[in-house]
Short mmCIF file of C-alpha atoms in Angstrom, two decimals:
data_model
loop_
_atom_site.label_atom_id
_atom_site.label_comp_id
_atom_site.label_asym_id
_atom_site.label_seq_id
_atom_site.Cartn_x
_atom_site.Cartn_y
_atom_site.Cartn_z
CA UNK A 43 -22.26 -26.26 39.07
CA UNK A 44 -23.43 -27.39 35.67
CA UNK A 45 -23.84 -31.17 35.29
CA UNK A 46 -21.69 -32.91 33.24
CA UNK A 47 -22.85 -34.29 29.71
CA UNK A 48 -24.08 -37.93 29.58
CA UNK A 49 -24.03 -40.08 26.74
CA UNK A 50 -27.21 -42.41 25.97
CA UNK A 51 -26.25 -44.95 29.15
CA UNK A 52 -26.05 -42.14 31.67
CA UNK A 53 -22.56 -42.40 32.34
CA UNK A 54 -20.68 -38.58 31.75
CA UNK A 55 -18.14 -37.51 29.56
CA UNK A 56 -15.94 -36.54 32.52
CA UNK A 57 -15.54 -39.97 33.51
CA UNK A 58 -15.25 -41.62 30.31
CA UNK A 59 -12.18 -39.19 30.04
CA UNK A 60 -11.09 -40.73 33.13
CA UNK A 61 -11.32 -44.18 32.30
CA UNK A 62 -9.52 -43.72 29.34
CA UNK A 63 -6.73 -41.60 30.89
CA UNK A 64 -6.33 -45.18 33.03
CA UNK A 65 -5.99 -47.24 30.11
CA UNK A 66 -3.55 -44.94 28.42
CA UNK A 67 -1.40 -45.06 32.17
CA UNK A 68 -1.39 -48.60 31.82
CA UNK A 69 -0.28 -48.79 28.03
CA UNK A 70 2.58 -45.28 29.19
CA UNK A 71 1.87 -43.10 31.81
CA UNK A 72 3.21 -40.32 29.57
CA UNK A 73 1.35 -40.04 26.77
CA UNK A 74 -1.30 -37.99 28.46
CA UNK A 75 1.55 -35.49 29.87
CA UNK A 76 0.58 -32.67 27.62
CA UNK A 77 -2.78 -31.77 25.87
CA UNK A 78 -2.49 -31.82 21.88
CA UNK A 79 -3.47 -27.92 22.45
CA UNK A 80 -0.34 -26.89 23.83
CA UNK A 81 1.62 -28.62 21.84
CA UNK A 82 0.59 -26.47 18.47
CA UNK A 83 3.41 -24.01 18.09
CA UNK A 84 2.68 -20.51 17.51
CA UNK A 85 2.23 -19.99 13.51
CA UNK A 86 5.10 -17.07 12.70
CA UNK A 87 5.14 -14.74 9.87
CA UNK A 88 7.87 -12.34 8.37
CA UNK A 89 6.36 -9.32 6.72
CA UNK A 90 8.35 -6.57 4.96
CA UNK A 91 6.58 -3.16 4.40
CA UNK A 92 7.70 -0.74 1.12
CA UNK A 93 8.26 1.85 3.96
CA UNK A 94 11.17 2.75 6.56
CA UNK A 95 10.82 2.99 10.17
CA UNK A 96 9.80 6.42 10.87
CA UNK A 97 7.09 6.22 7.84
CA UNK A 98 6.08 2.58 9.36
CA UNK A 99 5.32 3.60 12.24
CA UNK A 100 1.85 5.28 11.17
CA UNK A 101 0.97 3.11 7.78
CA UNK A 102 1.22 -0.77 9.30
CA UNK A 103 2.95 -0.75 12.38
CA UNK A 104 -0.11 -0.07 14.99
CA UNK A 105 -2.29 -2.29 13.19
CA UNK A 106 0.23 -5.12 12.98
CA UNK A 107 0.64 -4.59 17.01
CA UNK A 108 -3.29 -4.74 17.18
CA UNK A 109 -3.09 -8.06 15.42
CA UNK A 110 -0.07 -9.02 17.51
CA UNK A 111 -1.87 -8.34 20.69
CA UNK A 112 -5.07 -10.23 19.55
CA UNK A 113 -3.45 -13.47 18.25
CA UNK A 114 -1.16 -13.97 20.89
CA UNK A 115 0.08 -17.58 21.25
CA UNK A 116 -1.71 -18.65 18.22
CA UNK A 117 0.27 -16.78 15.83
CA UNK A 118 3.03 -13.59 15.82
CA UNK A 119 4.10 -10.93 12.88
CA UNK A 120 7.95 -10.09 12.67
CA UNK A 121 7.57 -6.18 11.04
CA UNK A 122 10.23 -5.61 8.55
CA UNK A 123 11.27 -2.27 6.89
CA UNK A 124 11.87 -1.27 3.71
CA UNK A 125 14.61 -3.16 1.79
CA UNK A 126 15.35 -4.94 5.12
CA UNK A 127 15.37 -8.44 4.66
CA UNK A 128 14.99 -8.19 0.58
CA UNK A 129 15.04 -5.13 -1.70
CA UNK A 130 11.75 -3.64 -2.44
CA UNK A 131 11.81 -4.62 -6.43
CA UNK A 132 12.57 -8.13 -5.46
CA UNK A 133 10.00 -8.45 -2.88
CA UNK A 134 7.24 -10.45 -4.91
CA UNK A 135 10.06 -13.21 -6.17
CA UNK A 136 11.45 -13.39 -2.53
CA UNK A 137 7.08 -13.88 -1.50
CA UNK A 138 6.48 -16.40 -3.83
CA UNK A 139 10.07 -18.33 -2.79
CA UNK A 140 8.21 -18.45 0.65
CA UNK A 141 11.50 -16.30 2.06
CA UNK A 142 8.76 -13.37 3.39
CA UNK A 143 5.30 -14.47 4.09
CA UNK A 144 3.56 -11.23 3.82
CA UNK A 145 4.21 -7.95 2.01
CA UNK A 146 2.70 -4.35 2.24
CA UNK A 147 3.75 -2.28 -0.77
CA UNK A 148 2.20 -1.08 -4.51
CA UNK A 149 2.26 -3.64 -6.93
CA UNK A 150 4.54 -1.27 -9.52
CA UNK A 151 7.01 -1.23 -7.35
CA UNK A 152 7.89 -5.03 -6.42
CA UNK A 153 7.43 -5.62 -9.94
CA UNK A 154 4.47 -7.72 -9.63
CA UNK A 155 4.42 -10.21 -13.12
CA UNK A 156 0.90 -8.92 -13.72
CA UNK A 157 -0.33 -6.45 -16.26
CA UNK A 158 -2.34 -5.00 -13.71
CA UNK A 159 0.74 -3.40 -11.70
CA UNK A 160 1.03 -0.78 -13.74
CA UNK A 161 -1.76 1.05 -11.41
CA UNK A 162 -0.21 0.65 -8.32
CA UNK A 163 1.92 3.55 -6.96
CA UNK A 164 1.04 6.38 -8.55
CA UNK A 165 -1.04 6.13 -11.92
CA UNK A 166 -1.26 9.26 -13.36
CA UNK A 167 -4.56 11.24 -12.58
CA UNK A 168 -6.10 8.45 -11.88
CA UNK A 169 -7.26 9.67 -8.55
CA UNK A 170 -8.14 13.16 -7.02
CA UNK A 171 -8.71 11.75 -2.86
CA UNK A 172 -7.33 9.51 -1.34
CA UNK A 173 -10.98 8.20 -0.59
CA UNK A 174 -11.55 7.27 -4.38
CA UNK A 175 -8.96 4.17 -4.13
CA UNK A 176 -11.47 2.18 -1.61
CA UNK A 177 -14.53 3.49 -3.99
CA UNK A 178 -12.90 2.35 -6.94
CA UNK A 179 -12.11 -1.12 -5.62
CA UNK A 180 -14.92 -1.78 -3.14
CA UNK A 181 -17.59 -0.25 -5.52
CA UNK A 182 -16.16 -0.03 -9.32
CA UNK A 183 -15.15 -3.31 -9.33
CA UNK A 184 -11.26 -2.86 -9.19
CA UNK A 185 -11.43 -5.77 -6.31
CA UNK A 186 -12.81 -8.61 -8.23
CA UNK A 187 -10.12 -7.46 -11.68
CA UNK A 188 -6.96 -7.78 -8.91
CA UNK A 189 -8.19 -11.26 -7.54
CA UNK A 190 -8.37 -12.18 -11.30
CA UNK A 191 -5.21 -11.18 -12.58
CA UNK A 192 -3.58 -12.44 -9.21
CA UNK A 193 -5.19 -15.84 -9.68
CA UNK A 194 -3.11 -16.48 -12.74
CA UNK A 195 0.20 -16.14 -10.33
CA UNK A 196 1.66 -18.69 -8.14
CA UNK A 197 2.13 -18.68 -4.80
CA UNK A 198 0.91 -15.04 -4.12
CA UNK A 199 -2.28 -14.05 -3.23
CA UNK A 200 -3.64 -10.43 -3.32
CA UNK A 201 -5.73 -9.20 -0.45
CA UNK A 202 -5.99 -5.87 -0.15
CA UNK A 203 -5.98 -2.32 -1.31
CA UNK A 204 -5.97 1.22 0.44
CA UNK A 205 -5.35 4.87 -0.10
CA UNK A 206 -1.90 6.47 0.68
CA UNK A 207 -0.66 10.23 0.36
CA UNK A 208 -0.75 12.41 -2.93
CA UNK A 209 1.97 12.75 -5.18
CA UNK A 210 3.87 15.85 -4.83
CA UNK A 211 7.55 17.29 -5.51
CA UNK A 212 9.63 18.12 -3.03
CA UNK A 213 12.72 19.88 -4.22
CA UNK A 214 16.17 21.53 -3.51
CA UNK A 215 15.20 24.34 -6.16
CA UNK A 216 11.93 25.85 -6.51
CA UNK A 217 9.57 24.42 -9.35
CA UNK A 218 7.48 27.20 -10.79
CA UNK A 219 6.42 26.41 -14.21
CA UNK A 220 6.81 23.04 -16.47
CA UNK A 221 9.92 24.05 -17.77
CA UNK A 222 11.75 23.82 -14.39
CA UNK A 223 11.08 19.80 -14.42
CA UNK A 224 13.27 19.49 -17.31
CA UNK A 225 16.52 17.16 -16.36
CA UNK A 226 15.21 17.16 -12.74
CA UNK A 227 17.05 13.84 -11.13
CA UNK A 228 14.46 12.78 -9.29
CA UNK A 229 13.39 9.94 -6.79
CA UNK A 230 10.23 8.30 -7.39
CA UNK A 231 8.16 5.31 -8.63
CA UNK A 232 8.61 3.30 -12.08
CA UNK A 233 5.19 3.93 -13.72
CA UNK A 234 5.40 8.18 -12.10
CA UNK A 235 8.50 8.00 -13.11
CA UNK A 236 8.08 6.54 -17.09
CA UNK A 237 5.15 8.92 -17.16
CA UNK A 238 7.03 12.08 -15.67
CA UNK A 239 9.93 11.92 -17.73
CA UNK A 240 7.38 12.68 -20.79
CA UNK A 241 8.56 16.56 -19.49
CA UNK A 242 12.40 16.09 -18.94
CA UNK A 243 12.03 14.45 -15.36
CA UNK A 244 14.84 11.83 -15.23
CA UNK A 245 13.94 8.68 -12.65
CA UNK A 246 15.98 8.04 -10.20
CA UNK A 247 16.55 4.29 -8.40
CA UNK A 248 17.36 4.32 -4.86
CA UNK A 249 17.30 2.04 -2.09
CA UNK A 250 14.52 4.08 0.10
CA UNK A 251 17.04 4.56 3.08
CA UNK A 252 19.90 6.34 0.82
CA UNK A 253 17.14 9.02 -0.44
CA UNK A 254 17.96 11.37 2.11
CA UNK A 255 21.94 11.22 1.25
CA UNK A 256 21.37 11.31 -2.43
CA UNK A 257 19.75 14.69 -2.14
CA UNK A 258 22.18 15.95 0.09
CA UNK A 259 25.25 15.18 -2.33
CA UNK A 260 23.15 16.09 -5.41
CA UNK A 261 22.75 12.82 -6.61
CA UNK A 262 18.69 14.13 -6.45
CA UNK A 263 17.52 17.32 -7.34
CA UNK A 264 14.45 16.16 -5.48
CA UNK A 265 11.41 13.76 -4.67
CA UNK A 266 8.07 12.52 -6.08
CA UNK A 267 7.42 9.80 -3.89
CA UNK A 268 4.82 11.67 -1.69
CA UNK A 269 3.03 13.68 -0.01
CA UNK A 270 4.06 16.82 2.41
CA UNK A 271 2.87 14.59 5.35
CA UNK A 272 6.02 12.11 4.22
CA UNK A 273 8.30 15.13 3.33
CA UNK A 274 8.15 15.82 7.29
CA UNK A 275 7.64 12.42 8.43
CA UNK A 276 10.97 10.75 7.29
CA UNK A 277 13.10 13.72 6.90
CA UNK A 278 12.85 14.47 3.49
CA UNK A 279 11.74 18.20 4.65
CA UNK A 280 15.30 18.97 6.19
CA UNK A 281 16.62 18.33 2.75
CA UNK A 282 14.72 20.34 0.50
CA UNK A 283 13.09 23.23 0.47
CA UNK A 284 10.45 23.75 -2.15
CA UNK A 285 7.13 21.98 -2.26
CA UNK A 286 5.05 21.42 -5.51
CA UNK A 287 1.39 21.77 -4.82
CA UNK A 288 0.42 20.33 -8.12
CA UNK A 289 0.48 16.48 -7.90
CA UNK A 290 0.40 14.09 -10.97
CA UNK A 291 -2.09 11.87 -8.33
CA UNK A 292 -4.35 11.94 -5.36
CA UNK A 293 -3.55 9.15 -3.45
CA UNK A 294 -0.91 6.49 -4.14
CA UNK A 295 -2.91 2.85 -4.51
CA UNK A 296 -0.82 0.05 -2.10
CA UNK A 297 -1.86 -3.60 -1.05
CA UNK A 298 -1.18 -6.29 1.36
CA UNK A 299 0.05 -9.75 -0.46
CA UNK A 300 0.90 -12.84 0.87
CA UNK A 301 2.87 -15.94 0.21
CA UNK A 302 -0.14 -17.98 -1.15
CA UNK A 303 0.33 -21.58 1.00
CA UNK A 304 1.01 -19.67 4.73
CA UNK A 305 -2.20 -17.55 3.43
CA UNK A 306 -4.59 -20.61 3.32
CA UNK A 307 -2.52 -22.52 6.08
CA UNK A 308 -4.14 -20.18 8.50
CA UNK A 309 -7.50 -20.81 10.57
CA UNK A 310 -10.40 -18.65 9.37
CA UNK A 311 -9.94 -16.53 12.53
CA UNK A 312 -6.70 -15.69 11.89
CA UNK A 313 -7.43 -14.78 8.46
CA UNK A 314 -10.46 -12.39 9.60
CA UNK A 315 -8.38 -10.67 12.23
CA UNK A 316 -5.68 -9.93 9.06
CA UNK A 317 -8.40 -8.66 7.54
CA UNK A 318 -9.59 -6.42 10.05
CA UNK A 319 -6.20 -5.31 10.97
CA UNK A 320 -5.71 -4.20 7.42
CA UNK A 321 -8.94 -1.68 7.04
CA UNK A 322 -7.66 -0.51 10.08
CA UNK A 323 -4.47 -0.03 9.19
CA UNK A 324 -6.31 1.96 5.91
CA UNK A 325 -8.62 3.59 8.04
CA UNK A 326 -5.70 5.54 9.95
CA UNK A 327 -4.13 6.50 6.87
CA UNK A 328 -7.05 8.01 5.53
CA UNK A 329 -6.79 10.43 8.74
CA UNK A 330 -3.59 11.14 8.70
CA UNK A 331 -2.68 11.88 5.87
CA UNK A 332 -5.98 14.21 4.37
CA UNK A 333 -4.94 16.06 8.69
CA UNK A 334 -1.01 16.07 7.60
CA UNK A 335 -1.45 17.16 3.95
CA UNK A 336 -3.64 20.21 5.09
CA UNK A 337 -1.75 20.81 8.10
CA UNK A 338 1.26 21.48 6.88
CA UNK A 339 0.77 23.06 3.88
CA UNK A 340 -0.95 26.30 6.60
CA UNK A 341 1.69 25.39 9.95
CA UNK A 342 4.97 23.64 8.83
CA UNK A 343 7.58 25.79 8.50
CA UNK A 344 10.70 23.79 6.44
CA UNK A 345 9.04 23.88 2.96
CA UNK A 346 8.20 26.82 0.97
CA UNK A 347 4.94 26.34 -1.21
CA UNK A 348 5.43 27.05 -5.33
CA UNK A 349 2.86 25.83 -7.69
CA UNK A 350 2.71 25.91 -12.08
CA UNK A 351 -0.04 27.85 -13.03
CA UNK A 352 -3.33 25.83 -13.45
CA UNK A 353 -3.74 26.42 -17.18
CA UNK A 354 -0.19 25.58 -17.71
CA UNK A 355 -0.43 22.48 -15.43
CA UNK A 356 -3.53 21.31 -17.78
CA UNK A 357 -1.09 20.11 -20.23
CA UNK A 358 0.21 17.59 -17.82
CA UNK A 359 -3.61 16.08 -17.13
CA UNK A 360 -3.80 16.15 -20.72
CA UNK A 361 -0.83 13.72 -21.38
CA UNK A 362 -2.10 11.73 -18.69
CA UNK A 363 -5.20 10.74 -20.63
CA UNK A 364 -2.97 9.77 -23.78
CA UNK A 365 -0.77 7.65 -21.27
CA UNK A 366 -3.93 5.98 -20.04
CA UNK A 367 -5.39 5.04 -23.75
CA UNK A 368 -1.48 3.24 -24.12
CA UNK A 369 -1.84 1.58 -21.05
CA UNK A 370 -5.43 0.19 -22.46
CA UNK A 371 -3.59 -1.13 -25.36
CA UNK A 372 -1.54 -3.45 -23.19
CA UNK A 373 -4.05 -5.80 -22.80
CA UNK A 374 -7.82 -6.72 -22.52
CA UNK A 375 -7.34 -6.31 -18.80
CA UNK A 376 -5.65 -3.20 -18.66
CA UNK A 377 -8.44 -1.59 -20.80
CA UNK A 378 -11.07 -3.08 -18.23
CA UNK A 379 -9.17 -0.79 -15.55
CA UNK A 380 -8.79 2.43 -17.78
CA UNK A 381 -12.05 2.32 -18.82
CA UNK A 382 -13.61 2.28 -15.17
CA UNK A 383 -11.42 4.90 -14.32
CA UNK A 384 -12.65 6.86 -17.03
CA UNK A 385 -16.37 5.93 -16.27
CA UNK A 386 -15.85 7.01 -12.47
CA UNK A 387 -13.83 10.23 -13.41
CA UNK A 388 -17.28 11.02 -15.52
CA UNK A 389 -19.29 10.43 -12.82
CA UNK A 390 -17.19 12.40 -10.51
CA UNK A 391 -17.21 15.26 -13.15
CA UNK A 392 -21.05 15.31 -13.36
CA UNK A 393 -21.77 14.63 -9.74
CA UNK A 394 -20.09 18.13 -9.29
CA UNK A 395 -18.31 19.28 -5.97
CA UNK A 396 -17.68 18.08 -3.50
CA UNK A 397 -16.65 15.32 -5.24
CA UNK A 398 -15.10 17.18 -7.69
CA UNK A 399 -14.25 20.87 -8.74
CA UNK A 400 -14.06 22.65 -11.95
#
């Protein structure tokens, strides 16, 4: 048995506790009835992701379990799905307003007051792999510009961002050549969308769980919101039937935010287990989806593959780099991004493959 600790006059700790615990009988014997410890209630957060149930399920659910599971008493995660609790283009306001705590979705598309938001979701070209998102912030420098530009909000802090699925079309009628996107009603995300209507795509607005409908009335001729991995995922492949192998990007860019007060409320173990839980969540999506996207391009059997002819398809790329020098003149900020995307596409270029091809 290990002694007890003794202060300077030899008597222990253990029975100073005791003689105290007398005195506080005699002042009211129930003061000492339960320990301050247990009387700490569990800290509670509501978090809304961008996606629905089925896609949830693979892009935050497990890790939010994980943290679940590890926090225990000390604090719990309520998972919301997509336009749930508050629509998805409201879901910064509703952050701020303290009415979610935490948020998992692309800055573009909860219309995030910053001028950086334009490069979340899918910023045209911007990326060729999923794996240059976590380059680009972790080594580029993209972290420390989105901690800026978030520092000049209140009440939301920015704390993450990962890698997500390409950005493909999946259609009712098969695209085959630029022409073919002209009046195209399609679902998909405000900067995609303000860049793809540039060749006669019209932008659709949907709540995420009436996507399905829409293209079964003919509301949507289509999608470009994802990936193929999605397409099957969430049913989107039982309601079309053509899949664009071109994409406009290689990985959509999403985030984790948080109502700023709960974020610095919590105890610095709590905030490092968030923080693990989120590269794990973006570790698992950088599996799944490069596995899915291959997979079932080669196995699944709902979509059938059409792409636009490479030199055709160049004029798209093209218009992308005109797009990005307009986006630069937005601000001093936004030319800080499009200039290390141009530095890194460079580097990519000359560093040859497998980084990059062609």
């Amino acid at each position: 048995m290990t002694t007890p600790p003794t202060d300077a006059t030899g008597n222990s700790r253990r029975a100073f506790l005791k003689t105290a615990g007398l005195g506080a009988a005699a002042a009211g014997a129930t003061t000492l009835a339960a320990p301050a410890v247990h009387a700490q209630s569990t800290i509670r957060w509501r978090l809304q992701t961008y996606a629905g149930p089925a896609l949830a399920e693979h892009v935050i659910k497990p890790s939010i379990d994980a943290f679940n599971k590890v926090a225990g008493d000390q604090m719990q995660i309520e998972l919301y799905f997509a336009d749930q609790l508050v629509p998805t283009g409201e879901l910064f306001r509703a952050m701020q307003r303290g009415t979610i705590d935490a948020v998992q979705s692309d800055d573009d598309s909860i219309a995030a007051p910053v001028d950086v938001s334009v490069f979340g979701g899918y910023f045209p070209f911007a990326t060729r792999y999923s794996l240059d998102v976590p380059v680009l912030f972790n080594e580029y420098g993209l972290r420390e510009i989105w901690e800026e530009a978030y520092g000049e909000v209140e009440g939301v802090t920015w704390l993450s961002a990962g890698a997500w699925d390409p950005c493909h079309f999946a259609t009712v009628n098969p695209i085959r050549s630029l022409d073919d996107l002209k009046g195209l009603r399609v679902f998909t995300f405000p900067t995609a969308g303000r860049f793809l209507s540039r060749f006669g795509v019209v932008p659709v607005t949907l709540p995420w769980e009436d996507v399905e409908v829409a293209v079964q009335t003919g509301e949507l001729d289509g999608i470009a919101w994802s990936g193929i991995t999605e397409d099957y995922t969430v049913g989107w492949a039982d309601v079309t039937n053509y899949f664009l192998t071109n994409n406009i990007s290689g990985a959509w860019c999403g985030s984790y935010f948080a109502n700023s007060e709960r974020w610095e409320e919590l105890p610095d173990n709590l905030k490092t287990l968030f923080r693990l839980c989120m590269d794990s969540s973006h570790y698992y999506r950088q599996h799944w989806y490069w596995g899915g996207e291959a997979k079932l391009r080669v196995m699944g059997e709902k979509l059938e593959l059409t792409t636009i002819p490479e030199s055709e398809w160049q004029q798209v790329e093209d218009e992308a780099m005109k797009f990005w020098d307009e986006i630069a003149a937005e601000s001093d900020r936004t030319a800080r991004v499009v200039q290390i995307l141009k530095d890194y596409r460079e580097v990519m270029r000359k560093a040859g493959p497998p980084y990059r091809y062609g």
